[in-house]
PDB file of C-alpha atoms in Angstrom:
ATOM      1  CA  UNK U   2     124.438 182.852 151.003  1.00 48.00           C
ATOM      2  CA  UNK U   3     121.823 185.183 153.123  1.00 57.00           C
ATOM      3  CA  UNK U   4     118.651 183.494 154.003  1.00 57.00           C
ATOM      4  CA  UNK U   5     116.901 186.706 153.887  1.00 59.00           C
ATOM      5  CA  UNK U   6     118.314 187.451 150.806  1.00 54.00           C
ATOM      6  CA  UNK U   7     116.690 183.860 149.505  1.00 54.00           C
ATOM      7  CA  UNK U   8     113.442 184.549 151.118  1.00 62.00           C
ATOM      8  CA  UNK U   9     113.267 188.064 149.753  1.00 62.00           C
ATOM      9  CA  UNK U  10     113.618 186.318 146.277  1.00 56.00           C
ATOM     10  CA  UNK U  11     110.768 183.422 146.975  1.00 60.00           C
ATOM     11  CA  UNK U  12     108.610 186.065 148.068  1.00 61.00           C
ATOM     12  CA  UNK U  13     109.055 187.981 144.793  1.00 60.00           C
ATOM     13  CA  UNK U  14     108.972 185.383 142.490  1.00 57.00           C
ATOM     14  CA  UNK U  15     106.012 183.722 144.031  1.00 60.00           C
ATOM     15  CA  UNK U  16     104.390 187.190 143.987  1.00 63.00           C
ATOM     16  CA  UNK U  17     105.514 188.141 140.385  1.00 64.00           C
ATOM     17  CA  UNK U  18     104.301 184.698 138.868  1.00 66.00           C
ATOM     18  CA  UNK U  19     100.706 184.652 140.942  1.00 71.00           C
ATOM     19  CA  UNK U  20      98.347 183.248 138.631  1.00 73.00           C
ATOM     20  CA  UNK U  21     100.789 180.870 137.198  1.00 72.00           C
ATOM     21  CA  UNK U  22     101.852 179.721 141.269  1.00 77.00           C
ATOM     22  CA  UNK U  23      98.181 179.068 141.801  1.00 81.00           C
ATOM     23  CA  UNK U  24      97.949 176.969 139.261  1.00 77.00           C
ATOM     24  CA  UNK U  25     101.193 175.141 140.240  1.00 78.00           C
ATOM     25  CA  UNK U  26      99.947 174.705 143.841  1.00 84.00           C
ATOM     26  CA  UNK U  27      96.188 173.164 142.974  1.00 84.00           C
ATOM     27  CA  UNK U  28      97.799 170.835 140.097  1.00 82.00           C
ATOM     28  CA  UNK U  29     100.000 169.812 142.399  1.00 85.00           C
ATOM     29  CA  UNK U  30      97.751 169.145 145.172  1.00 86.00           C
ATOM     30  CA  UNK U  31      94.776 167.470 143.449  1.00 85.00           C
ATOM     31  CA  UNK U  32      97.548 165.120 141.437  1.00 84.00           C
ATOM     32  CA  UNK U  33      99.194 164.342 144.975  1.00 86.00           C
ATOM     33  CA  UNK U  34      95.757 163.872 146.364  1.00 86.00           C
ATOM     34  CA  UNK U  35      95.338 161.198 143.463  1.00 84.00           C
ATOM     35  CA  UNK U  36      98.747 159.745 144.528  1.00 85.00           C
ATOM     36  CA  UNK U  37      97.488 159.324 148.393  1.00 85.00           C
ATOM     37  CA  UNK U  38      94.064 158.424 147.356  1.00 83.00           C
ATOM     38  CA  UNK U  39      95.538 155.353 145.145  1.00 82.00           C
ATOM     39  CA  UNK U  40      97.853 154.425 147.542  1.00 83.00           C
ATOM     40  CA  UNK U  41      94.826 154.492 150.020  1.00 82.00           C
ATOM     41  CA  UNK U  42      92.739 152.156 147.650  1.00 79.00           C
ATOM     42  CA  UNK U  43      95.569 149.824 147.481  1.00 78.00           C
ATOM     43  CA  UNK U  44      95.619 149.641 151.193  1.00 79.00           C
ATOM     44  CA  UNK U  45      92.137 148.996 151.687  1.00 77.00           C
ATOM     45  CA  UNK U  46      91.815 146.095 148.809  1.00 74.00           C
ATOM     46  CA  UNK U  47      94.506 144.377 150.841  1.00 73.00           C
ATOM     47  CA  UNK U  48      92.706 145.376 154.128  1.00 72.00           C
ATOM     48  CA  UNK U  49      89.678 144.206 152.756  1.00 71.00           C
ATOM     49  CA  UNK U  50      90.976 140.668 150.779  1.00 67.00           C
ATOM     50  CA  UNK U  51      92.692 139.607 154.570  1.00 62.00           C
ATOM     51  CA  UNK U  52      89.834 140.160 156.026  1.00 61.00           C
ATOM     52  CA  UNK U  53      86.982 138.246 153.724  1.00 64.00           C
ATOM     53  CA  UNK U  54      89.713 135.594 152.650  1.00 62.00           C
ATOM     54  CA  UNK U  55      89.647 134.678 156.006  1.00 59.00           C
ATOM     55  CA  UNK U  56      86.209 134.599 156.208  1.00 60.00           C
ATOM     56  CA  UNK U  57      84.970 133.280 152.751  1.00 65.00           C
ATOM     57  CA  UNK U  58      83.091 129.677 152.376  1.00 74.00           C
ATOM     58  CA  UNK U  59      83.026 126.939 149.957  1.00 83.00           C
ATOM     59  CA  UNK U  60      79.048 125.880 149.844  1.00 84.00           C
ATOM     60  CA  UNK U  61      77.663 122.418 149.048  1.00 87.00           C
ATOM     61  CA  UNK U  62      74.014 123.236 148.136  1.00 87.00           C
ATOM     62  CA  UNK U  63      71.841 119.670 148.479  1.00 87.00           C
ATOM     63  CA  UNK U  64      68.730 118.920 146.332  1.00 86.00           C
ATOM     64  CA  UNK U  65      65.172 119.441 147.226  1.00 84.00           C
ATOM     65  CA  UNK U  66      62.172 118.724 146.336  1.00 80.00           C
ATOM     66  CA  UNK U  67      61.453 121.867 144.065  1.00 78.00           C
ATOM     67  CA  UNK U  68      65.158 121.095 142.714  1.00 75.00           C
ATOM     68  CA  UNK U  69      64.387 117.276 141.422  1.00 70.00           C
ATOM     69  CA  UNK U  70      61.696 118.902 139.228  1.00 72.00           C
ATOM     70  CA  UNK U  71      63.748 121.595 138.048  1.00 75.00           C
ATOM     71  CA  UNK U  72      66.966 121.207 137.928  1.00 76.00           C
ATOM     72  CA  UNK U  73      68.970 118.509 135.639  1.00 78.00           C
ATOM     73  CA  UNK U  74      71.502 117.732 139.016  1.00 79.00           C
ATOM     74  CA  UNK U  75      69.011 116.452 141.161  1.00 83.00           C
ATOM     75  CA  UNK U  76      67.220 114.287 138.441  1.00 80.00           C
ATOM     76  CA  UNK U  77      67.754 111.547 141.004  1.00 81.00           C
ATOM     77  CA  UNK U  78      65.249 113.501 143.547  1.00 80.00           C
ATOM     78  CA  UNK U  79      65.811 115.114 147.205  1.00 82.00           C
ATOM     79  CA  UNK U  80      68.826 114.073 149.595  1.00 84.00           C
ATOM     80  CA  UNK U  81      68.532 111.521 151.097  1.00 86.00           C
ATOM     81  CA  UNK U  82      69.447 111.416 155.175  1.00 86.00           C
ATOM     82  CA  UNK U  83      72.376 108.753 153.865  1.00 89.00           C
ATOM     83  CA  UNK U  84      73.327 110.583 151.187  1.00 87.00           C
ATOM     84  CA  UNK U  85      73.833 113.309 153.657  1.00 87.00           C
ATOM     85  CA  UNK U  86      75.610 111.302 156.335  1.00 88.00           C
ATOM     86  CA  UNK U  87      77.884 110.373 153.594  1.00 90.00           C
ATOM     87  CA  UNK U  88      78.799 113.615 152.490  1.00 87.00           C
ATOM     88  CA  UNK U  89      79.610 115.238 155.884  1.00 88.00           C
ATOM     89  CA  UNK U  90      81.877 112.199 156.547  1.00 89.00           C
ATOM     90  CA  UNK U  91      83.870 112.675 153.289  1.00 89.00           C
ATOM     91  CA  UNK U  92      84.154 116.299 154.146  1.00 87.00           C
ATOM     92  CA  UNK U  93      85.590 115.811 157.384  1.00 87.00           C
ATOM     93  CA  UNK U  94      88.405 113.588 156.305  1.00 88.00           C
ATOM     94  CA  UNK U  95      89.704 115.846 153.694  1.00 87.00           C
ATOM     95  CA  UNK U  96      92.797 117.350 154.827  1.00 87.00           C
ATOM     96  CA  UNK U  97      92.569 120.610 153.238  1.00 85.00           C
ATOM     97  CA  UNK U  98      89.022 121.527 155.009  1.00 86.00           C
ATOM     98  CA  UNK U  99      89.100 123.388 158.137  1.00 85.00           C
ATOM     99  CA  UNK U 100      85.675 122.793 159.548  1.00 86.00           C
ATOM    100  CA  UNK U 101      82.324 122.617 158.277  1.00 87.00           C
ATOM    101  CA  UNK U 102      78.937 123.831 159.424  1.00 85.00           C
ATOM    102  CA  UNK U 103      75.444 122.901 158.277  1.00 86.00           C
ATOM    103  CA  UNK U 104      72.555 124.648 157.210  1.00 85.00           C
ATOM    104  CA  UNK U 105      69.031 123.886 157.573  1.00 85.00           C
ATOM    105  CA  UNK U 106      65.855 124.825 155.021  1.00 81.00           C
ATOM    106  CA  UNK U 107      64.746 126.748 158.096  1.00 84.00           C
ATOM    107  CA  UNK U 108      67.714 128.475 158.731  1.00 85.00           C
ATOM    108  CA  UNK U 109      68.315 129.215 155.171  1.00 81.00           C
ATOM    109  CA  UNK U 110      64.486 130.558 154.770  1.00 81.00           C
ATOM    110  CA  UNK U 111      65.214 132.851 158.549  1.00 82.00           C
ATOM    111  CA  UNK U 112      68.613 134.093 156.408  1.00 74.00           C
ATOM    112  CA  UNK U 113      66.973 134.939 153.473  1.00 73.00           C
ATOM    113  CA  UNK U 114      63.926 136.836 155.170  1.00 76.00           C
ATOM    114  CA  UNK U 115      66.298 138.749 157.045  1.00 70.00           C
ATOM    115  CA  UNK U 116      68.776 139.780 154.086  1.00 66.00           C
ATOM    116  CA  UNK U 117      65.991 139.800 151.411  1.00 64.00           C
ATOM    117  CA  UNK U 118      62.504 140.570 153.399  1.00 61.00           C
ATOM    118  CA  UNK U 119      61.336 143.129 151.242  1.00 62.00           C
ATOM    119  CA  UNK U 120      61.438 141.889 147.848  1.00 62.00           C
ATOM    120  CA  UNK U 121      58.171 140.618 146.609  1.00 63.00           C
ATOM    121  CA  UNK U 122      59.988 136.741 145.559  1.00 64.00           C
ATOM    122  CA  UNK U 123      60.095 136.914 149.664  1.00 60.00           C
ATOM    123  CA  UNK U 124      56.431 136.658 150.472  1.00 67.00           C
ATOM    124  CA  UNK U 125      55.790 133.741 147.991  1.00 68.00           C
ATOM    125  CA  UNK U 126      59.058 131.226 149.474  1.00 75.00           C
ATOM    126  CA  UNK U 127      58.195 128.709 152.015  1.00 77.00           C
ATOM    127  CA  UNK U 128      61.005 126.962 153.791  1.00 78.00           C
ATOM    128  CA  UNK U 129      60.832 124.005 151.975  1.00 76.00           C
ATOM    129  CA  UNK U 130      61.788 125.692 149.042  1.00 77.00           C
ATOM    130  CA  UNK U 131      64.950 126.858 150.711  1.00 82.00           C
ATOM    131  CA  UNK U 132      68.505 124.571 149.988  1.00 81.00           C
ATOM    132  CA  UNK U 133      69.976 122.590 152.743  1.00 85.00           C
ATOM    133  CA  UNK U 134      74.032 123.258 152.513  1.00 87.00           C
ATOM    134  CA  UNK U 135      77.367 122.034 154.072  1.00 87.00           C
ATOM    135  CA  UNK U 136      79.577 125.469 154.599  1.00 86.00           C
ATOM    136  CA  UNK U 137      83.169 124.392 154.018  1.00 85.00           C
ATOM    137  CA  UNK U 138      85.932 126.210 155.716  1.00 83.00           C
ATOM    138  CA  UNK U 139      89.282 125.449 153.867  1.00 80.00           C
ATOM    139  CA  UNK U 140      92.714 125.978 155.376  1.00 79.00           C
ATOM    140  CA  UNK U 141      93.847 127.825 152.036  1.00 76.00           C
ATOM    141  CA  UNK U 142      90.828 129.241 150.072  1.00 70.00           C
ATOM    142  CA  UNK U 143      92.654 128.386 146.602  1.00 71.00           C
ATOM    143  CA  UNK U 144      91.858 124.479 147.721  1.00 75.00           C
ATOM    144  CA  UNK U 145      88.337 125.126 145.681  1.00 75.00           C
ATOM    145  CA  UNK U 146      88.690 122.446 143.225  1.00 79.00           C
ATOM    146  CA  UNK U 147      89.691 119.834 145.593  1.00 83.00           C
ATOM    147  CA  UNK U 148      86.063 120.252 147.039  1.00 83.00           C
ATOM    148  CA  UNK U 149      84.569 120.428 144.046  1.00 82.00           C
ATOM    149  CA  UNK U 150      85.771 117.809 141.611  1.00 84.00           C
ATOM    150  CA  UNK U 151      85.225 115.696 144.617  1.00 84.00           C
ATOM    151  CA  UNK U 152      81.343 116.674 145.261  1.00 85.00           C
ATOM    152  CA  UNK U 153      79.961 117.913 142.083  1.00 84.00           C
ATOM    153  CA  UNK U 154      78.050 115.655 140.341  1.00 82.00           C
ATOM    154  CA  UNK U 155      77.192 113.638 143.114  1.00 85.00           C
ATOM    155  CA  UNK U 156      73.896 112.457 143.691  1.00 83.00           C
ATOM    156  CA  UNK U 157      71.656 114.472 146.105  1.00 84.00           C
ATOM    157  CA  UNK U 158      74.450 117.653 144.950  1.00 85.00           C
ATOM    158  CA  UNK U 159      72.935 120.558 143.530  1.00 86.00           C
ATOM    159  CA  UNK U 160      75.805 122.862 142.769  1.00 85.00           C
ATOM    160  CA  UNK U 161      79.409 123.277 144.314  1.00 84.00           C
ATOM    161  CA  UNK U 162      79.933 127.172 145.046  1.00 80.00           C
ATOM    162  CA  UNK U 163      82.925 129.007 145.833  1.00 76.00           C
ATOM    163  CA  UNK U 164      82.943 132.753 147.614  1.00 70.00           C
ATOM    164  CA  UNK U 165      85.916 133.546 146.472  1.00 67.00           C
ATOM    165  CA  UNK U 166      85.437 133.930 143.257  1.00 69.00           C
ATOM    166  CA  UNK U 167      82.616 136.106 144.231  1.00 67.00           C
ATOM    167  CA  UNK U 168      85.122 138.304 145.797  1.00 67.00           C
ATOM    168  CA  UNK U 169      88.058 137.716 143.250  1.00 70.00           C
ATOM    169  CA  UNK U 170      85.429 140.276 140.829  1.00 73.00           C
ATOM    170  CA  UNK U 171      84.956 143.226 143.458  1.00 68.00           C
ATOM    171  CA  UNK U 172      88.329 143.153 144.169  1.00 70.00           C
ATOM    172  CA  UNK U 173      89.034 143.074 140.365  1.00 75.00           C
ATOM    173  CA  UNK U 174      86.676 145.721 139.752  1.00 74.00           C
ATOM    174  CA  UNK U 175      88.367 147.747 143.287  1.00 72.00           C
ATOM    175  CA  UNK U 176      91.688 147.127 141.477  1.00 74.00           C
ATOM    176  CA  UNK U 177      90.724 148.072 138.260  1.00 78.00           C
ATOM    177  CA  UNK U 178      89.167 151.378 140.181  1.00 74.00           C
ATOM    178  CA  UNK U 179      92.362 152.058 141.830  1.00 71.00           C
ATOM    179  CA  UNK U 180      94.822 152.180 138.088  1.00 80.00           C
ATOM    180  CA  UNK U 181      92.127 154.288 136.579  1.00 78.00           C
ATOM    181  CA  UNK U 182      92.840 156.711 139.637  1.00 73.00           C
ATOM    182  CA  UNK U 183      96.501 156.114 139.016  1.00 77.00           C
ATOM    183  CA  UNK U 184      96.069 157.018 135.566  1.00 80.00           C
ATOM    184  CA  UNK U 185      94.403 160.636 136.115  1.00 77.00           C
ATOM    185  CA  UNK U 186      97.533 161.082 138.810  1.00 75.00           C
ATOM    186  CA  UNK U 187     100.427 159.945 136.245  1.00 80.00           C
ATOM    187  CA  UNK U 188      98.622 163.192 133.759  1.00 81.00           C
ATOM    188  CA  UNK U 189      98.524 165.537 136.363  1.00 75.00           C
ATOM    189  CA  UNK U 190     101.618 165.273 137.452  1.00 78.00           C
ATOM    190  CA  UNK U 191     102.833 165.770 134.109  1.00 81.00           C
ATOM    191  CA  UNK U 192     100.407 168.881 133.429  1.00 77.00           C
ATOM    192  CA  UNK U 193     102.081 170.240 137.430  1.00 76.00           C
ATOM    193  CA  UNK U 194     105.524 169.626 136.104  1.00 78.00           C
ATOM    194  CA  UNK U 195     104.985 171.265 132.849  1.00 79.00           C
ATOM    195  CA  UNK U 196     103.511 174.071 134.829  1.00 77.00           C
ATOM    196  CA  UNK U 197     106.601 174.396 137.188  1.00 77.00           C
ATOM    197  CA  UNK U 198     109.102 174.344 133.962  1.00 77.00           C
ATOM    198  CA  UNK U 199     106.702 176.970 132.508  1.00 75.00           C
ATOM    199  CA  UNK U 200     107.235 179.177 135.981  1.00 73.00           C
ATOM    200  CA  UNK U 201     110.595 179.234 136.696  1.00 73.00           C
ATOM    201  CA  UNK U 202     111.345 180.054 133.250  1.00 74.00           C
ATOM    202  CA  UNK U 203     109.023 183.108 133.108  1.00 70.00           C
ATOM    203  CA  UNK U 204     110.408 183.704 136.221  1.00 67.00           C
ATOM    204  CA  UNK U 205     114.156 183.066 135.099  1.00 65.00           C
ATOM    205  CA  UNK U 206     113.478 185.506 131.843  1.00 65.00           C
ATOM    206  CA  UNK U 207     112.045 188.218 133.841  1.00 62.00           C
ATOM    207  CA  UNK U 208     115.019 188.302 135.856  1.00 62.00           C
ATOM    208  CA  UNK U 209     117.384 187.908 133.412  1.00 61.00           C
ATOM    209  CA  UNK U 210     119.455 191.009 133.355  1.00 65.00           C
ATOM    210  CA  UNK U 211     119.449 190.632 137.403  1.00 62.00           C
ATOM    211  CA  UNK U 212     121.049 187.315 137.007  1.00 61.00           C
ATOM    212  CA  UNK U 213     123.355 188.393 134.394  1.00 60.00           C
ATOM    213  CA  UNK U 214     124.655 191.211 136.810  1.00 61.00           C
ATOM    214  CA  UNK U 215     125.067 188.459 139.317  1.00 59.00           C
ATOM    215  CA  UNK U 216     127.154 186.178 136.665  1.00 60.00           C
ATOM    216  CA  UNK U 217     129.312 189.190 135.808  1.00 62.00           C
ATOM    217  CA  UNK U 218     130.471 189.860 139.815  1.00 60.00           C
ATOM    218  CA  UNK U 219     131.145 186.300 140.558  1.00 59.00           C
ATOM    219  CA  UNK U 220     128.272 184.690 142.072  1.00 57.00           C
ATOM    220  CA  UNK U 221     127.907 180.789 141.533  1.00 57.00           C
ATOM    221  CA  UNK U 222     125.482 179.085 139.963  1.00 58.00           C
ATOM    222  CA  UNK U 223     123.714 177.714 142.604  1.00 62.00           C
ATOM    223  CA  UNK U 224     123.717 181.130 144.443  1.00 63.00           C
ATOM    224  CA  UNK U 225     121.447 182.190 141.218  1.00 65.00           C
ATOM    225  CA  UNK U 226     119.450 178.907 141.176  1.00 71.00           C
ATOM    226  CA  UNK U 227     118.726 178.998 144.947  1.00 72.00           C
ATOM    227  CA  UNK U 228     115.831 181.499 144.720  1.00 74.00           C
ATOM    228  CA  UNK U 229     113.567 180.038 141.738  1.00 75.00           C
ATOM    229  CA  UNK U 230     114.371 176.397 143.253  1.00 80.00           C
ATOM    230  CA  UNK U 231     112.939 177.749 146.422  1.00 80.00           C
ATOM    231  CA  UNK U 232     109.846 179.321 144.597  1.00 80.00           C
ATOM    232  CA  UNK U 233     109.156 175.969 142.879  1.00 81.00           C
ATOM    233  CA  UNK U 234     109.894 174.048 145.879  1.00 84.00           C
ATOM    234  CA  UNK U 235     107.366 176.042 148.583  1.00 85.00           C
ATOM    235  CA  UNK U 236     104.835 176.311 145.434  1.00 84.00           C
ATOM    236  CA  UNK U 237     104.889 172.519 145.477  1.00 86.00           C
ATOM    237  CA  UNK U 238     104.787 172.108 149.732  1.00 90.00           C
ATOM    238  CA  UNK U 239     102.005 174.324 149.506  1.00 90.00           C
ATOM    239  CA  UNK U 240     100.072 171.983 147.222  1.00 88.00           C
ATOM    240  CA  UNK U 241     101.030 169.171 149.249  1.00 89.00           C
ATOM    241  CA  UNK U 242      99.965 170.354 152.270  1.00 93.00           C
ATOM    242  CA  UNK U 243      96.599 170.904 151.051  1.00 93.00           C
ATOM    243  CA  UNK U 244      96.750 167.103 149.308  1.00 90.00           C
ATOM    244  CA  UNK U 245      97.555 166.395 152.713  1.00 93.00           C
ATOM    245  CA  UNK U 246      94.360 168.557 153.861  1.00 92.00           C
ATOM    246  CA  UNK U 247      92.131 166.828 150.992  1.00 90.00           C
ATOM    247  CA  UNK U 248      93.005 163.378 152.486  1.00 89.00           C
ATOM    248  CA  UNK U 249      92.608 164.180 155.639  1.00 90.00           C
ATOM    249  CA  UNK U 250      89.292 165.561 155.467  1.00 90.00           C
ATOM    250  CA  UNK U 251      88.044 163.296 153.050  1.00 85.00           C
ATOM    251  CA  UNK U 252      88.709 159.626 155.387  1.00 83.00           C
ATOM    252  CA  UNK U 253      86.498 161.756 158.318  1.00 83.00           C
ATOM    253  CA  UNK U 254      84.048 162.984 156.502  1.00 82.00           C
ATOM    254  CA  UNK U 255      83.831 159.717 154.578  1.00 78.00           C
ATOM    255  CA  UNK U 256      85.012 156.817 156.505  1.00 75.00           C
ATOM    256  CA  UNK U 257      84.404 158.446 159.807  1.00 73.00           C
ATOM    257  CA  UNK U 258      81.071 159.849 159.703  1.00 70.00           C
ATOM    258  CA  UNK U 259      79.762 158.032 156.385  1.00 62.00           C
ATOM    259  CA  UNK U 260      80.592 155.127 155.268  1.00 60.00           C
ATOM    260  CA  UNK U 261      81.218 153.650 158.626  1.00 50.00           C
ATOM    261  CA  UNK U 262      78.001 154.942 160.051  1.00 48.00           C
ATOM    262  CA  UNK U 263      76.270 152.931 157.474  1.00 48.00           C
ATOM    263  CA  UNK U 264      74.345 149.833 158.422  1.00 46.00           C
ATOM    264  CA  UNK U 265      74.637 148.675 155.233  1.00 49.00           C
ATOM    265  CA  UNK U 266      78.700 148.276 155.221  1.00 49.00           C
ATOM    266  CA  UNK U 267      79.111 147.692 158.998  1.00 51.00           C
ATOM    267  CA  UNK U 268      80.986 144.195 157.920  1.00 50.00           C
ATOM    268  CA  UNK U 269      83.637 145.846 155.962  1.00 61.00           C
ATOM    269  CA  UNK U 270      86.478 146.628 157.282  1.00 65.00           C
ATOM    270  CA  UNK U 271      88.142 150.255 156.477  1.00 72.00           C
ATOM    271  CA  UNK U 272      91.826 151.527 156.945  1.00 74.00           C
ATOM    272  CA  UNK U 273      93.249 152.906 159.993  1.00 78.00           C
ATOM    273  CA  UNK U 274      94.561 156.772 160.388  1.00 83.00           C
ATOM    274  CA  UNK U 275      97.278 154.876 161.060  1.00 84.00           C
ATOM    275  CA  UNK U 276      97.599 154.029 157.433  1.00 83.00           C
ATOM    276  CA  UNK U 277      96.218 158.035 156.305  1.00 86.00           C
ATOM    277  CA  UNK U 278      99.093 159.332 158.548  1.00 89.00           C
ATOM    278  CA  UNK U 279     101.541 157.483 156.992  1.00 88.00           C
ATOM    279  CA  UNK U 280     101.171 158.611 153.597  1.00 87.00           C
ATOM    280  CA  UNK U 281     101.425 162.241 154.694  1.00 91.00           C
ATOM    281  CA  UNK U 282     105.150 162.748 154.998  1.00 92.00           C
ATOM    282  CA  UNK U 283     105.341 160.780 151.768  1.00 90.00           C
ATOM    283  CA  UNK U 284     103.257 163.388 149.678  1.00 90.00           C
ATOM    284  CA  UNK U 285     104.707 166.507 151.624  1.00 91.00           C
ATOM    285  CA  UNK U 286     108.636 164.973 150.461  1.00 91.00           C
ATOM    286  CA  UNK U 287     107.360 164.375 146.819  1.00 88.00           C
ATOM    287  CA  UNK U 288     105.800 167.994 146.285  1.00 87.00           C
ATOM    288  CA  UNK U 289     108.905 169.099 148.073  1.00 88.00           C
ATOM    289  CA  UNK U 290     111.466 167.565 145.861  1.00 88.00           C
ATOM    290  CA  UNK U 291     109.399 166.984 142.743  1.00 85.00           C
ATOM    291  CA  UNK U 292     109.136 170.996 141.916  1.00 84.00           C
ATOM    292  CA  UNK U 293     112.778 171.568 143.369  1.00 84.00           C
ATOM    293  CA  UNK U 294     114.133 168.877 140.912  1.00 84.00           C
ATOM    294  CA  UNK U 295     111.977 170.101 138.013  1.00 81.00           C
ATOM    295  CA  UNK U 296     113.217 173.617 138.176  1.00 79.00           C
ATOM    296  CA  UNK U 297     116.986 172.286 138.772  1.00 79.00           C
ATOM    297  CA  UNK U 298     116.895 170.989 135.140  1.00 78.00           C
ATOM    298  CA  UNK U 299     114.774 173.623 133.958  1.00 74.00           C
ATOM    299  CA  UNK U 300     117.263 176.431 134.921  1.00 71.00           C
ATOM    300  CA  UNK U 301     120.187 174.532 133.691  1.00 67.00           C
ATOM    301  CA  UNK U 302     119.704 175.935 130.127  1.00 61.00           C
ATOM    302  CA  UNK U 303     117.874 179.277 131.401  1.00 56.00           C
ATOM    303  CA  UNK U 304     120.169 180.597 133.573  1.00 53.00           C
ATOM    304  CA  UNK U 305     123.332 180.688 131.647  1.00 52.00           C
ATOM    305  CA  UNK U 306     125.163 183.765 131.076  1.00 43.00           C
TER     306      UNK U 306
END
């Protein structure tokens, strides 16, 4: 087979077919965008869940004052310096904790001032009013219960809390985020393969009594498929590329010089280029072989003779 005899062919197909090879290539490359962006999301939940699961807290918040008027746990009144002693003791000989850390009412009130100093509850706290806590690290975070069916209840306890399950809805909600996304992909691929059957054939049917020529002196099958493969196939590289382009683009513009920039999120912890780089050859192969493998079938039943 002549390559220039192949490329002669691409170039007139893809010119023949215009409007309907635009709309192959942006199909393609905003449903292969969707495929990197998901597969993005799913690398950053897992970025994200080893990074705070490492970090996340059991808290044993102690009774107050304001709390033993308040608050049907601490009935009994405030802590008492025993009670406390007695706590912290327990907590260090349980083998699934890690280490533990206390806060103060003062260093709770500093906390809140700083996280929270502009809401108008802010002005009116005073640092008695603020909860004394033990901060519990556990050597597996799914140890939860053994803290708290051993402390809740307990007198001077105001409440057992666990981070993780904090987390456990963001990261449901991230997850949930990240099908949705998969779900828009799954149609457009469909919609960009239904567009590259649609192509080739129009393309197959305008060159129909070319082909038939070709049939008559001898040529094989895949010397006549060749061509509107090709045209399919480059269609769907070009789209790539560009998914490739979108991603790009979109984790400096975002990441980079956005979301990273932000004060607000400096604790999170984003995906590499490392992982953005990766992807790439992934989506340039599928929207290589996706269109070539779409028009294979397709011309199976259009191209006979």
């Amino acid at each position: 087979m002549r390559a220039q005899f192949v490329v002669s062919e691409i170039g007139a197909g893809l010119r023949r077919n215009l409007t309907m090879t635009f709309a192959v290539v942006v199909s393609v490359a905003l449903s292969l965008a969707l495929f990197g962006a998901s597969l993005l999301m799913s690398d950053q939940v897992s970025t994200m869940k080893g990074y705070w699961y490492d970090k996340i807290n059991v808290s044993i918040f102690l009774c107050n004052k304001s709390d033993a008027e308040s608050d049907a746990a601490c009935t009994k009144g405030a802590i008492t310096a025993q009670e406390k002693t007695q706590i912290l003791s327990d907590l260090k000989k349980m083998s699934v904790v890690e280490s533990v850390s206390y806060e103060s009412q003062d260093t709770a009130y500093k906390h809140y001032k700083e996280q929270f100093g502009d809401s108008p509850l802010a002005a009116s706290l005073t640092p008695d009013q603020m909860q004394e806590s033990y901060r519990i690290k556990l050597k597996d975070p799914q140890q939860y219960q053994v803290i708290a069916s051993a402390f809740e209840g307990r007198d001077g306890v105001q409440s057992v809390q666990d981070q993780k399950s904090i987390l456990d809805n963001l990261f449901g909600l991230l997850n949930g985020m990240n099908w949705a996304a998969r779900a828009v992909m799954a149609m457009m691929l469909v919609v960009a393969l239904m567009l590259i059957v649609n192509t080739v054939r129009v393309s197959a049917f305008s060159r129909r009594r070319e082909t038939g020529i070709m049939r008559l002196v001898g040529a094989s099958g895949f010397y006549i498929q060749a061509p509107f493969i090709a045209e399919a196939a480059v269609a769907g590289l070009i789209g790539g590329t560009v998914a490739c382009g979108f991603l790009v683009i979109a984790r400096y513009f975002i990441i980079d010089h956005g979301l990273a920039l932000s004060q607000k999120l400096n604790l999170i912890n984003f995906i590499g280029w490392d992982a953005v780089l990766a992807k790439l050859p992934l989506i340039l192969a599928t929207s290589l072989l996706m269109p070539a493998l779409a028009a294979f079938f397709a011309l199976r039943k259009y191209l006979k003779v």
